[in-house]
Coordinates of N, CA and C in Angstrom, one line a residue:
M1 N -32.8 32.4 -27.5 CA -33.8 31.6 -26.6 C -33.7 30.1 -27.0
V2 N -33.6 29.8 -28.3 CA -33.5 28.4 -28.8 C -32.3 27.8 -28.3
R3 N -31.1 28.6 -28.4 CA -29.8 28.0 -28.0 C -29.8 27.8 -26.5
K4 N -30.4 28.7 -25.8 CA -30.5 28.6 -24.4 C -31.3 27.3 -23.9
A5 N -32.4 27.1 -24.6 CA -33.2 25.9 -24.3 C -32.5 24.6 -24.6
Q6 N -31.7 24.7 -25.8 CA -31.0 23.5 -26.1 C -29.8 23.2 -25.1
A7 N -29.2 24.3 -24.7 CA -28.1 24.1 -23.7 C -28.7 23.5 -22.4
Q8 N -29.9 24.0 -22.0 CA -30.5 23.5 -20.8 C -30.9 22.0 -20.9
A9 N -31.4 21.7 -22.1 CA -31.8 20.3 -22.3 C -30.5 19.4 -22.3
Q10 N -29.5 19.9 -22.9 CA -28.3 19.1 -22.9 C -27.7 18.9 -21.5
A11 N -27.8 19.9 -20.7 CA -27.3 19.9 -19.3 C -28.0 18.8 -18.5
K12 N -29.4 18.7 -18.8 CA -30.2 17.8 -18.1 C -29.8 16.3 -18.5
T13 N -29.4 16.1 -19.7 CA -29.2 14.7 -20.2 C -27.8 14.3 -19.9
E14 N -26.8 15.2 -19.7 CA -25.4 14.9 -19.5 C -25.3 14.5 -18.0
P15 N -24.6 13.4 -17.7 CA -24.4 12.9 -16.3 C -23.6 13.9 -15.5
V16 N -23.9 14.0 -14.2 CA -23.2 14.9 -13.3 C -21.7 14.5 -13.2
V17 N -21.5 13.2 -13.3 CA -20.1 12.7 -13.2 C -20.0 11.5 -14.2
K18 N -18.8 11.3 -14.8 CA -18.6 10.2 -15.7 C -18.5 8.9 -15.0
A19 N -19.2 7.9 -15.4 CA -19.2 6.6 -14.7 C -17.9 5.9 -14.9
A20 N -17.5 5.1 -14.0 CA -16.3 4.3 -14.1 C -16.6 3.1 -15.1
R21 N -15.6 2.8 -15.8 CA -15.8 1.6 -16.7 C -15.4 0.3 -15.9
R22 N -16.4 -0.5 -15.9 CA -16.3 -1.7 -15.0 C -15.5 -2.8 -15.5
A23 N -14.6 -3.4 -14.7 CA -13.8 -4.6 -15.1 C -14.7 -5.8 -15.4
E24 N -14.4 -6.4 -16.5 CA -15.2 -7.6 -16.9 C -14.2 -8.7 -17.2
V25 N -14.0 -9.6 -16.1 CA -13.0 -10.6 -16.3 C -13.6 -11.9 -16.7
R26 N -13.1 -12.5 -17.7 CA -13.5 -13.8 -18.2 C -12.3 -14.7 -18.3
L27 N -12.3 -15.6 -17.4 CA -11.1 -16.5 -17.3 C -11.2 -17.6 -18.1
P28 N -10.0 -18.0 -18.7 CA -10.0 -19.2 -19.5 C -9.9 -20.4 -18.6
P29 N -9.9 -21.7 -19.1 CA -9.6 -22.8 -18.3 C -8.2 -22.7 -17.6
L30 N -8.2 -23.0 -16.3 CA -7.1 -22.7 -15.5 C -6.4 -24.0 -15.1
R31 N -5.1 -24.0 -14.9 CA -4.3 -25.1 -14.4 C -3.9 -24.8 -13.0
P32 N -3.9 -25.8 -12.1 CA -3.6 -25.5 -10.7 C -2.1 -25.2 -10.5
F33 N -1.9 -24.3 -9.5 CA -0.5 -24.0 -9.1 C 0.1 -25.2 -8.3
E34 N 1.2 -25.7 -8.8 CA 1.8 -26.9 -8.3 C 3.2 -26.7 -7.8
E35 N 3.7 -25.4 -7.8 CA 5.1 -25.2 -7.3 C 5.1 -25.1 -5.8
A36 N 6.3 -25.2 -5.3 CA 6.4 -25.1 -3.8 C 6.0 -23.8 -3.3
E37 N 6.4 -22.7 -3.9 CA 6.0 -21.3 -3.5 C 6.2 -20.3 -4.6
L38 N 5.7 -19.1 -4.4 CA 5.8 -18.0 -5.4 C 7.3 -17.8 -5.6
E39 N 7.6 -17.3 -6.8 CA 9.0 -16.9 -7.1 C 9.0 -15.4 -7.5
P40 N 10.1 -14.6 -7.1 CA 10.2 -13.3 -7.5 C 10.3 -13.2 -9.0
D41 N 9.6 -12.2 -9.6 CA 9.6 -12.1 -11.1 C 9.1 -13.3 -11.8
G42 N 8.2 -14.1 -11.1 CA 7.6 -15.2 -11.7 C 6.6 -14.8 -12.9
D43 N 6.3 -15.8 -13.7 CA 5.3 -15.5 -14.8 C 4.2 -16.6 -14.7
Y44 N 3.1 -16.1 -14.3 CA 2.0 -17.0 -14.1 C 0.8 -16.6 -15.0
D45 N 0.5 -17.6 -15.9 CA -0.5 -17.3 -17.0 C -1.5 -18.4 -16.9
G46 N -2.8 -18.1 -16.7 CA -3.8 -19.1 -16.6 C -3.6 -20.0 -15.4
V47 N -3.2 -19.5 -14.3 CA -3.0 -20.4 -13.2 C -4.1 -20.1 -12.1
E48 N -4.5 -21.2 -11.4 CA -5.4 -21.1 -10.3 C -4.7 -21.4 -9.0
F49 N -4.8 -20.4 -8.0 CA -4.2 -20.6 -6.7 C -5.4 -20.8 -5.8
R50 N -5.6 -22.0 -5.3 CA -6.8 -22.3 -4.5 C -6.5 -22.7 -3.1
E51 N -7.0 -22.0 -2.1 CA -7.0 -22.4 -0.7 C -5.5 -22.7 -0.3
L52 N -4.6 -21.8 -0.7 CA -3.1 -21.9 -0.4 C -2.7 -21.0 0.6
D53 N -1.7 -21.3 1.4 CA -1.1 -20.4 2.3 C 0.1 -19.8 1.7
L54 N 0.0 -18.6 1.2 CA 1.1 -17.9 0.5 C 1.8 -16.9 1.4
G55 N 1.4 -17.0 2.7 CA 1.9 -16.0 3.6 C 3.4 -16.0 3.7
G56 N 4.0 -14.8 3.7 CA 5.4 -14.7 3.8 C 6.2 -15.0 2.6
Q57 N 5.6 -15.4 1.5 CA 6.3 -15.8 0.3 C 6.7 -14.5 -0.5
D58 N 7.6 -14.6 -1.4 CA 8.1 -13.5 -2.2 C 7.7 -13.6 -3.7
G59 N 6.7 -12.9 -4.1 CA 6.4 -12.9 -5.5 C 6.5 -11.5 -6.1
G60 N 7.6 -10.8 -5.6 CA 7.8 -9.4 -6.1 C 8.1 -9.4 -7.5
G61 N 7.4 -8.5 -8.3 CA 7.7 -8.3 -9.6 C 7.1 -9.3 -10.5
A62 N 6.3 -10.3 -10.0 CA 5.7 -11.3 -10.8 C 4.5 -10.8 -11.6
L63 N 4.3 -11.6 -12.7 CA 3.1 -11.2 -13.6 C 2.1 -12.4 -13.4
F64 N 0.8 -12.0 -13.0 CA -0.3 -12.8 -12.9 C -1.2 -12.4 -14.0
M65 N -1.4 -13.3 -15.0 CA -2.3 -13.0 -16.1 C -3.3 -14.0 -16.2
D66 N -4.6 -13.7 -16.3 CA -5.7 -14.7 -16.4 C -5.6 -15.7 -15.3
C67 N -5.5 -15.1 -14.0 CA -5.3 -16.0 -12.9 C -6.4 -15.9 -11.9
A68 N -6.7 -16.9 -11.1 CA -7.6 -16.8 -10.0 C -6.9 -17.2 -8.7
L69 N -7.0 -16.3 -7.7 CA -6.6 -16.6 -6.4 C -7.8 -16.7 -5.5
T70 N -8.1 -17.9 -5.0 CA -9.3 -18.2 -4.3 C -9.1 -18.7 -2.9
G71 N -9.5 -18.0 -1.9 CA -9.4 -18.4 -0.5 C -7.9 -18.6 0.0
C72 N -7.1 -17.7 -0.6 CA -5.6 -17.8 -0.2 C -5.3 -16.9 0.9
A73 N -4.3 -17.3 1.7 CA -3.7 -16.5 2.8 C -2.6 -15.8 2.3
V74 N -2.6 -14.5 2.4 CA -1.6 -13.6 1.9 C -1.0 -12.7 2.9
G75 N -1.0 -13.1 4.2 CA -0.4 -12.3 5.3 C 1.1 -12.2 5.0
E76 N 1.5 -10.9 5.0 CA 2.9 -10.5 4.8 C 3.5 -11.1 3.5
T77 N 2.7 -11.4 2.6 CA 3.2 -11.9 1.3 C 3.8 -10.7 0.6
R78 N 5.0 -10.9 -0.1 CA 5.7 -9.8 -0.7 C 5.3 -9.8 -2.2
L79 N 4.6 -8.8 -2.7 CA 4.1 -8.7 -4.1 C 4.4 -7.3 -4.6
A80 N 5.5 -6.7 -4.2 CA 5.9 -5.4 -4.5 C 6.1 -5.4 -6.1
R81 N 5.6 -4.4 -6.8 CA 5.8 -4.3 -8.2 C 5.2 -5.5 -9.0
A82 N 4.4 -6.3 -8.4 CA 3.7 -7.4 -9.2 C 2.7 -6.8 -10.1
R83 N 2.3 -7.5 -11.1 CA 1.3 -7.1 -12.0 C 0.2 -8.1 -12.2
F84 N -1.0 -7.7 -11.9 CA -2.2 -8.5 -12.1 C -3.1 -8.1 -13.2
V85 N -3.3 -8.9 -14.2 CA -4.0 -8.6 -15.4 C -5.1 -9.6 -15.7
D86 N -6.3 -9.1 -15.9 CA -7.4 -10.0 -16.2 C -7.6 -11.1 -15.2
S87 N -7.5 -10.8 -13.8 CA -7.5 -11.8 -12.8 C -8.6 -11.5 -11.8
V88 N -8.8 -12.6 -11.0 CA -9.9 -12.5 -9.8 C -9.2 -12.9 -8.6
L89 N -9.3 -12.1 -7.6 CA -8.8 -12.4 -6.2 C -10.1 -12.6 -5.3
M90 N -10.3 -13.8 -5.0 CA -11.6 -14.2 -4.3 C -11.2 -14.6 -2.9
E91 N -11.8 -13.8 -2.0 CA -11.7 -14.1 -0.5 C -10.2 -14.2 -0.1
P92 N -9.3 -13.2 -0.5 CA -8.0 -13.2 0.0 C -8.1 -12.7 1.5
R93 N -7.1 -13.2 2.3 CA -7.1 -12.9 3.7 C -5.7 -12.7 4.3
G94 N -5.5 -11.9 5.2 CA -4.2 -11.7 5.8 C -3.9 -10.3 6.2
V95 N -2.8 -10.0 6.9 CA -2.4 -8.8 7.4 C -1.0 -8.5 6.8
G96 N -0.8 -7.2 6.4 CA 0.4 -6.8 6.0 C 1.0 -7.2 4.6
T97 N 0.0 -7.4 3.7 CA 0.4 -7.8 2.3 C 1.1 -6.6 1.6
D98 N 2.3 -6.9 1.0 CA 3.1 -5.8 0.4 C 2.8 -5.8 -1.0
L99 N 2.0 -4.8 -1.5 CA 1.7 -4.6 -3.0 C 2.2 -3.3 -3.4
M100 N 3.3 -2.8 -2.8 CA 3.8 -1.4 -3.1 C 4.2 -1.4 -4.6
E101 N 3.7 -0.4 -5.3 CA 4.0 -0.1 -6.6 C 3.5 -1.2 -7.6
A102 N 2.5 -2.0 -7.1 CA 1.9 -3.1 -7.9 C 0.9 -2.5 -8.9
S103 N 0.6 -3.2 -9.9 CA -0.3 -2.8 -11.0 C -1.4 -3.8 -11.1
L104 N -2.7 -3.2 -11.0 CA -3.8 -4.1 -11.2 C -4.7 -3.5 -12.3
R105 N -4.9 -4.4 -13.3 CA -5.7 -3.9 -14.5 C -6.7 -5.0 -14.9
D106 N -7.9 -4.6 -15.0 CA -9.0 -5.6 -15.2 C -9.0 -6.6 -14.2
V107 N -9.2 -6.3 -12.9 CA -9.1 -7.2 -11.8 C -10.4 -7.0 -10.9
E108 N -10.8 -8.2 -10.4 CA -11.9 -8.2 -9.4 C -11.4 -8.7 -8.0
V109 N -11.6 -7.9 -7.0 CA -11.3 -8.3 -5.7 C -12.6 -8.5 -4.9
V110 N -12.8 -9.8 -4.6 CA -14.1 -10.2 -3.9 C -14.0 -10.7 -2.6
D111 N -14.8 -10.1 -1.7 CA -14.9 -10.6 -0.3 C -13.5 -10.7 0.4
A112 N -12.8 -9.7 0.3 CA -11.4 -9.7 0.9 C -11.6 -9.5 2.4
R113 N -10.7 -10.1 3.1 CA -10.5 -9.8 4.6 C -9.1 -9.5 4.8
L114 N -8.7 -8.2 4.7 CA -7.4 -7.8 4.7 C -7.1 -6.7 5.7
G115 N -5.9 -6.6 6.1 CA -5.5 -5.5 7.0 C -4.1 -5.0 6.7
G116 N -3.9 -3.7 6.7 CA -2.6 -3.1 6.5 C -2.0 -3.4 5.1
V117 N -2.9 -3.5 4.1 CA -2.4 -3.7 2.7 C -1.5 -2.5 2.2
Q118 N -0.3 -2.7 1.7 CA 0.5 -1.6 1.3 C 0.4 -1.6 -0.3
L119 N -0.4 -0.6 -0.8 CA -0.5 -0.3 -2.2 C 0.1 1.0 -2.6
H120 N 1.0 1.5 -1.8 CA 1.6 2.8 -2.0 C 2.2 2.9 -3.4
G121 N 1.8 3.9 -4.2 CA 2.4 4.1 -5.4 C 1.8 3.1 -6.5
G122 N 0.8 2.4 -6.2 CA 0.2 1.4 -7.1 C -0.6 2.0 -8.2
V123 N -0.8 1.2 -9.2 CA -1.7 1.7 -10.4 C -2.8 0.7 -10.5
L124 N -4.1 1.2 -10.4 CA -5.3 0.4 -10.5 C -6.1 1.0 -11.6
E125 N -6.4 0.2 -12.6 CA -7.2 0.6 -13.7 C -8.3 -0.6 -14.0
R126 N -9.4 -0.1 -14.0 CA -10.6 -1.0 -14.2 C -10.5 -2.2 -13.2
V127 N -10.7 -1.7 -12.0 CA -10.7 -2.6 -10.8 C -12.0 -2.5 -10.1
V128 N -12.5 -3.7 -9.6 CA -13.8 -3.7 -8.8 C -13.3 -4.4 -7.5
V129 N -13.6 -3.6 -6.4 CA -13.4 -4.2 -5.0 C -14.8 -4.4 -4.4
R130 N -15.3 -5.7 -4.3 CA -16.7 -6.0 -4.0 C -16.8 -6.8 -2.7
G131 N -17.5 -6.3 -1.8 CA -17.7 -7.1 -0.6 C -16.4 -7.1 0.3
G132 N -16.6 -7.7 1.5 CA -15.5 -7.9 2.4 C -15.1 -6.6 3.2
K133 N -14.0 -6.7 3.9 CA -13.5 -5.6 4.7 C -12.1 -5.5 4.6
I134 N -11.6 -4.3 4.5 CA -10.1 -4.0 4.3 C -9.8 -2.8 5.3
D135 N -9.0 -3.1 6.3 CA -8.5 -2.2 7.3 C -7.2 -1.5 6.9
Y136 N -7.1 -0.2 7.0 CA -5.8 0.5 6.9 C -5.2 0.2 5.6
L137 N -6.0 0.4 4.5 CA -5.5 0.3 3.1 C -4.6 1.5 2.8
N138 N -3.4 1.3 2.3 CA -2.5 2.3 2.1 C -2.4 2.5 0.5
L139 N -3.0 3.5 0.0 CA -3.0 3.9 -1.4 C -2.4 5.3 -1.6
R140 N -1.5 5.6 -0.7 CA -0.8 6.9 -0.9 C 0.0 7.0 -2.2
K141 N -0.2 8.0 -2.9 CA 0.5 8.3 -4.2 C 0.1 7.3 -5.3
A142 N -1.0 6.6 -5.1 CA -1.4 5.6 -6.1 C -2.2 6.3 -7.2
R143 N -2.4 5.6 -8.3 CA -3.2 6.2 -9.4 C -4.4 5.2 -9.6
L144 N -5.5 5.7 -9.5 CA -6.8 5.0 -9.6 C -7.6 5.5 -10.8
R145 N -7.9 4.7 -11.7 CA -8.7 5.0 -12.8 C -9.8 3.9 -13.2
D146 N -11.1 4.3 -13.2 CA -12.1 3.4 -13.4 C -12.1 2.3 -12.3
V147 N -12.2 2.7 -11.0 CA -12.2 1.8 -9.9 C -13.5 1.9 -9.2
I148 N -14.1 0.8 -8.8 CA -15.4 0.8 -8.1 C -15.2 0.0 -6.8
F149 N -15.6 0.7 -5.7 CA -15.6 0.0 -4.4 C -17.1 -0.2 -4.1
E150 N -17.5 -1.4 -4.0 CA -18.9 -1.8 -3.9 C -19.2 -2.8 -2.9
G151 N -20.1 -2.3 -2.0 CA -20.6 -3.2 -0.9 C -19.5 -3.6 0.1
C152 N -18.5 -2.9 0.2 CA -17.3 -3.3 1.1 C -17.2 -2.3 2.3
V153 N -16.4 -2.7 3.2 CA -16.1 -1.8 4.3 C -14.6 -1.4 4.2
L154 N -14.3 -0.1 4.3 CA -13.0 0.3 4.3 C -12.8 1.2 5.6
V155 N -11.9 0.7 6.4 CA -11.6 1.4 7.7 C -10.3 2.1 7.6
E156 N -10.3 3.4 7.7 CA -9.2 4.3 7.8 C -8.3 4.0 6.5
P157 N -8.9 4.1 5.3 CA -8.0 4.0 4.0 C -7.3 5.3 3.9
D158 N -6.1 5.2 3.3 CA -5.2 6.4 3.1 C -5.1 6.6 1.7
F159 N -5.7 7.7 1.1 CA -5.5 8.0 -0.4 C -4.6 9.2 -0.4
G160 N -3.8 9.5 0.5 CA -3.0 10.7 0.5 C -2.2 10.9 -0.8
L161 N -2.3 12.0 -1.4 CA -1.5 12.4 -2.6 C -1.7 11.5 -3.7
A162 N -2.9 10.8 -3.7 CA -3.2 9.8 -4.8 C -3.9 10.6 -5.9
S163 N -4.1 10.0 -7.1 CA -4.8 10.5 -8.2 C -6.1 9.6 -8.4
L164 N -7.2 10.1 -8.3 CA -8.5 9.4 -8.5 C -9.2 9.9 -9.8
E165 N -9.5 9.1 -10.7 CA -10.3 9.5 -11.9 C -11.3 8.4 -12.2
R166 N -12.6 8.8 -12.3 CA -13.7 8.0 -12.5 C -13.6 6.8 -11.4
V167 N -13.8 7.2 -10.2 CA -13.8 6.3 -9.1 C -15.1 6.3 -8.4
E168 N -15.7 5.2 -8.1 CA -17.1 5.2 -7.5 C -17.1 4.4 -6.1
F169 N -17.8 4.9 -5.2 CA -18.1 4.2 -3.9 C -19.6 3.9 -3.9
R170 N -19.9 2.7 -4.0 CA -21.3 2.2 -4.0 C -21.6 1.3 -2.8
D171 N -22.7 1.8 -2.1 CA -23.2 1.0 -1.0 C -22.1 0.5 -0.1
C172 N -21.1 1.3 0.1 CA -20.0 0.8 1.0 C -19.8 1.7 2.1
V173 N -19.1 1.3 3.2 CA -18.8 2.0 4.3 C -17.4 2.6 4.3
V174 N -17.1 3.8 4.4 CA -15.8 4.4 4.3 C -15.6 5.2 5.7
R175 N -14.8 4.7 6.5 CA -14.6 5.3 7.9 C -13.1 5.8 8.0
G176 N -13.1 7.0 8.5 CA -11.8 7.6 8.8 C -10.9 7.8 7.6
V177 N -11.4 8.1 6.4 CA -10.6 8.2 5.2 C -9.7 9.4 5.2
D178 N -8.6 9.2 4.6 CA -7.6 10.4 4.5 C -7.5 10.7 3.0
F179 N -8.1 11.9 2.6 CA -8.0 12.4 1.2 C -7.0 13.5 1.1
S180 N -6.0 13.7 2.0 CA -5.1 14.8 2.0 C -4.3 14.8 0.7
G181 N -4.3 15.9 0.0 CA -3.5 16.1 -1.2 C -4.0 15.3 -2.4
V182 N -5.2 14.8 -2.3 CA -5.7 13.9 -3.4 C -6.1 14.8 -4.6
R183 N -5.9 14.3 -5.8 CA -6.4 14.9 -7.0 C -7.5 14.1 -7.5
M184 N -8.7 14.7 -7.7 CA -9.9 14.0 -8.0 C -10.5 14.5 -9.4
K185 N -11.1 13.5 -10.1 CA -11.8 13.9 -11.3 C -12.9 12.8 -11.6
D186 N -14.1 13.3 -11.5 CA -15.2 12.3 -11.7 C -15.3 11.3 -10.6
V187 N -15.1 11.7 -9.4 CA -15.2 10.7 -8.2 C -16.5 10.8 -7.7
D188 N -17.3 9.7 -7.6 CA -18.7 9.7 -7.2 C -18.8 9.1 -5.8
L189 N -19.1 9.9 -4.8 CA -19.2 9.5 -3.4 C -20.7 9.4 -3.0
R190 N -21.6 9.7 -3.8 CA -23.0 9.8 -3.4 C -23.6 8.5 -2.9
A191 N -23.2 7.4 -3.4 CA -23.9 6.2 -3.0 C -23.2 5.5 -1.9
A192 N -22.2 6.1 -1.2 CA -21.5 5.5 -0.1 C -22.6 5.4 1.1
G193 N -22.7 4.3 1.6 CA -23.7 4.1 2.7 C -23.2 4.9 3.9
E194 N -21.9 5.1 4.2 CA -21.3 5.8 5.3 C -20.1 6.5 4.8
L195 N -19.9 7.7 5.1 CA -18.8 8.5 4.6 C -18.2 9.3 5.8
D196 N -17.1 8.9 6.2 CA -16.5 9.7 7.4 C -15.0 10.1 6.9
I197 N -14.8 11.4 6.7 CA -13.6 11.9 6.2 C -12.8 12.5 7.4
A198 N -11.7 11.8 7.7 CA -10.8 12.3 8.8 C -9.9 13.4 8.4
R199 N -9.4 13.4 7.2 CA -8.6 14.4 6.7 C -8.8 14.6 5.2
G200 N -8.6 15.9 4.7 CA -8.6 16.1 3.4 C -9.9 16.6 2.7
V201 N -10.8 17.0 3.6 CA -12.1 17.5 3.1 C -12.0 18.6 2.1
E202 N -10.9 19.3 2.2 CA -10.6 20.5 1.3 C -10.2 20.0 0.0
C203 N -9.9 18.7 -0.2 CA -9.4 18.2 -1.5 C -10.5 17.5 -2.2
L204 N -11.8 17.8 -2.0 CA -12.9 17.1 -2.7 C -13.2 17.8 -4.0
R205 N -12.5 18.7 -4.5 CA -12.7 19.3 -5.8 C -12.6 18.2 -6.8
G206 N -13.7 18.0 -7.6 CA -13.6 17.0 -8.6 C -14.5 15.8 -8.2
A207 N -15.1 15.9 -7.0 CA -15.9 14.8 -6.5 C -17.4 15.2 -6.4
V208 N -18.3 14.3 -6.4 CA -19.7 14.6 -6.3 C -20.2 13.9 -5.1
I209 N -20.9 14.7 -4.2 CA -21.5 14.2 -3.0 C -23.0 14.4 -3.0
S210 N -23.7 13.8 -2.2 CA -25.2 13.9 -2.0 C -25.5 15.1 -1.2
P211 N -26.7 15.6 -1.3 CA -27.2 16.7 -0.3 C -27.1 16.3 1.1
E212 N -27.4 15.0 1.4 CA -27.3 14.6 2.8 C -25.8 14.5 3.3
Q213 N -24.9 14.1 2.4 CA -23.5 14.1 2.8 C -23.0 15.6 3.0
L214 N -23.5 16.5 2.2 CA -23.1 17.9 2.3 C -23.5 18.3 3.8
I215 N -24.7 18.0 4.2 CA -25.1 18.4 5.6 C -24.2 17.8 6.6
D216 N -23.8 16.5 6.4 CA -22.9 15.9 7.4 C -21.6 16.5 7.5
L217 N -21.1 17.0 6.3 CA -19.7 17.5 6.2 C -19.7 19.1 6.4
A218 N -20.9 19.6 6.7 CA -20.9 21.1 6.7 C -20.0 21.7 7.7
S219 N -19.9 21.1 8.9 CA -18.9 21.6 9.9 C -17.5 21.6 9.5
A220 N -17.1 20.4 8.8 CA -15.8 20.2 8.3 C -15.4 21.4 7.2
F221 N -16.5 21.6 6.3 CA -16.2 22.6 5.3 C -16.1 24.0 5.9
A222 N -17.0 24.2 6.9 CA -16.9 25.6 7.6 C -15.5 25.7 8.3
G223 N -15.0 24.7 8.9 CA -13.7 24.8 9.5 C -12.5 25.1 8.5
Q224 N -12.7 24.6 7.3 CA -11.6 24.8 6.3 C -11.6 26.3 5.8
V225 N -12.7 26.9 5.9 CA -12.8 28.4 5.4 C -12.7 29.3 6.6
G226 N -12.5 28.7 7.8 CA -12.4 29.6 9.0 C -13.7 30.1 9.6
V227 N -14.7 29.5 9.3 CA -16.1 29.9 9.8 C -16.4 29.2 11.0
K228 N -16.7 29.9 12.2 CA -17.2 29.3 13.4 C -18.7 29.2 13.3
V229 N -19.2 28.0 13.8 CA -20.6 27.8 13.8 C -21.0 27.8 15.3
A230 N -22.0 28.7 15.7 CA -22.5 28.8 17.0 C -23.8 29.2 17.1
G231 N -24.5 28.9 18.1 CA -25.9 29.3 18.3 C -26.1 30.8 18.6
A232 N -27.2 31.3 18.4 CA -27.5 32.8 18.6 C -27.1 33.1 20.1
P233 N -26.6 34.3 20.4 CA -26.3 34.8 21.8 C -27.6 35.0 22.5

């Protein structure tokens, strides 16, 4: 009986899901970016990019360490396999940014206005996406660990075949999300202000949802197990 009581007490104190470790970016004094444009495989350390039009430029494979990108246009900017470390992306805007297989570690993305971002195969670790709106975010086959989506709007994000571990959705709107083939561990969806799952409801193993969300998703769950829901004859 004593062991049972101890086990029950421990179960009450242990969290239902492990919390994501939050990115804490502290930037050093920065120097302004003074080059004509980004360079492939460039090395940018302690650089501030402020109110620049980087659209269509090629920074593929570049390293951005201790950098701040503030109010920059990144439409169709090529940043495939780029690495962002201990950096802040403030109010980036544009459509078609190519971040395929890019790596983001200890990064804050704040008030983004983006569409069609390609992060296919990317790696995100200790990343906070706060505020703003991102349409058609492609995170297929990406790996996310300790990632927080907070107070933002995600329209038809694609997490197909991705790996999510300690990922939280806080006070954000998630519309038409695709979770097909996703592997989840300690994914917290309870605080999402709106959750609309277009595909992959059967892949929520490893996630935590609220009782209200369970009711909203009941018909989708029933469909996955082949149960028809109808009124009494």
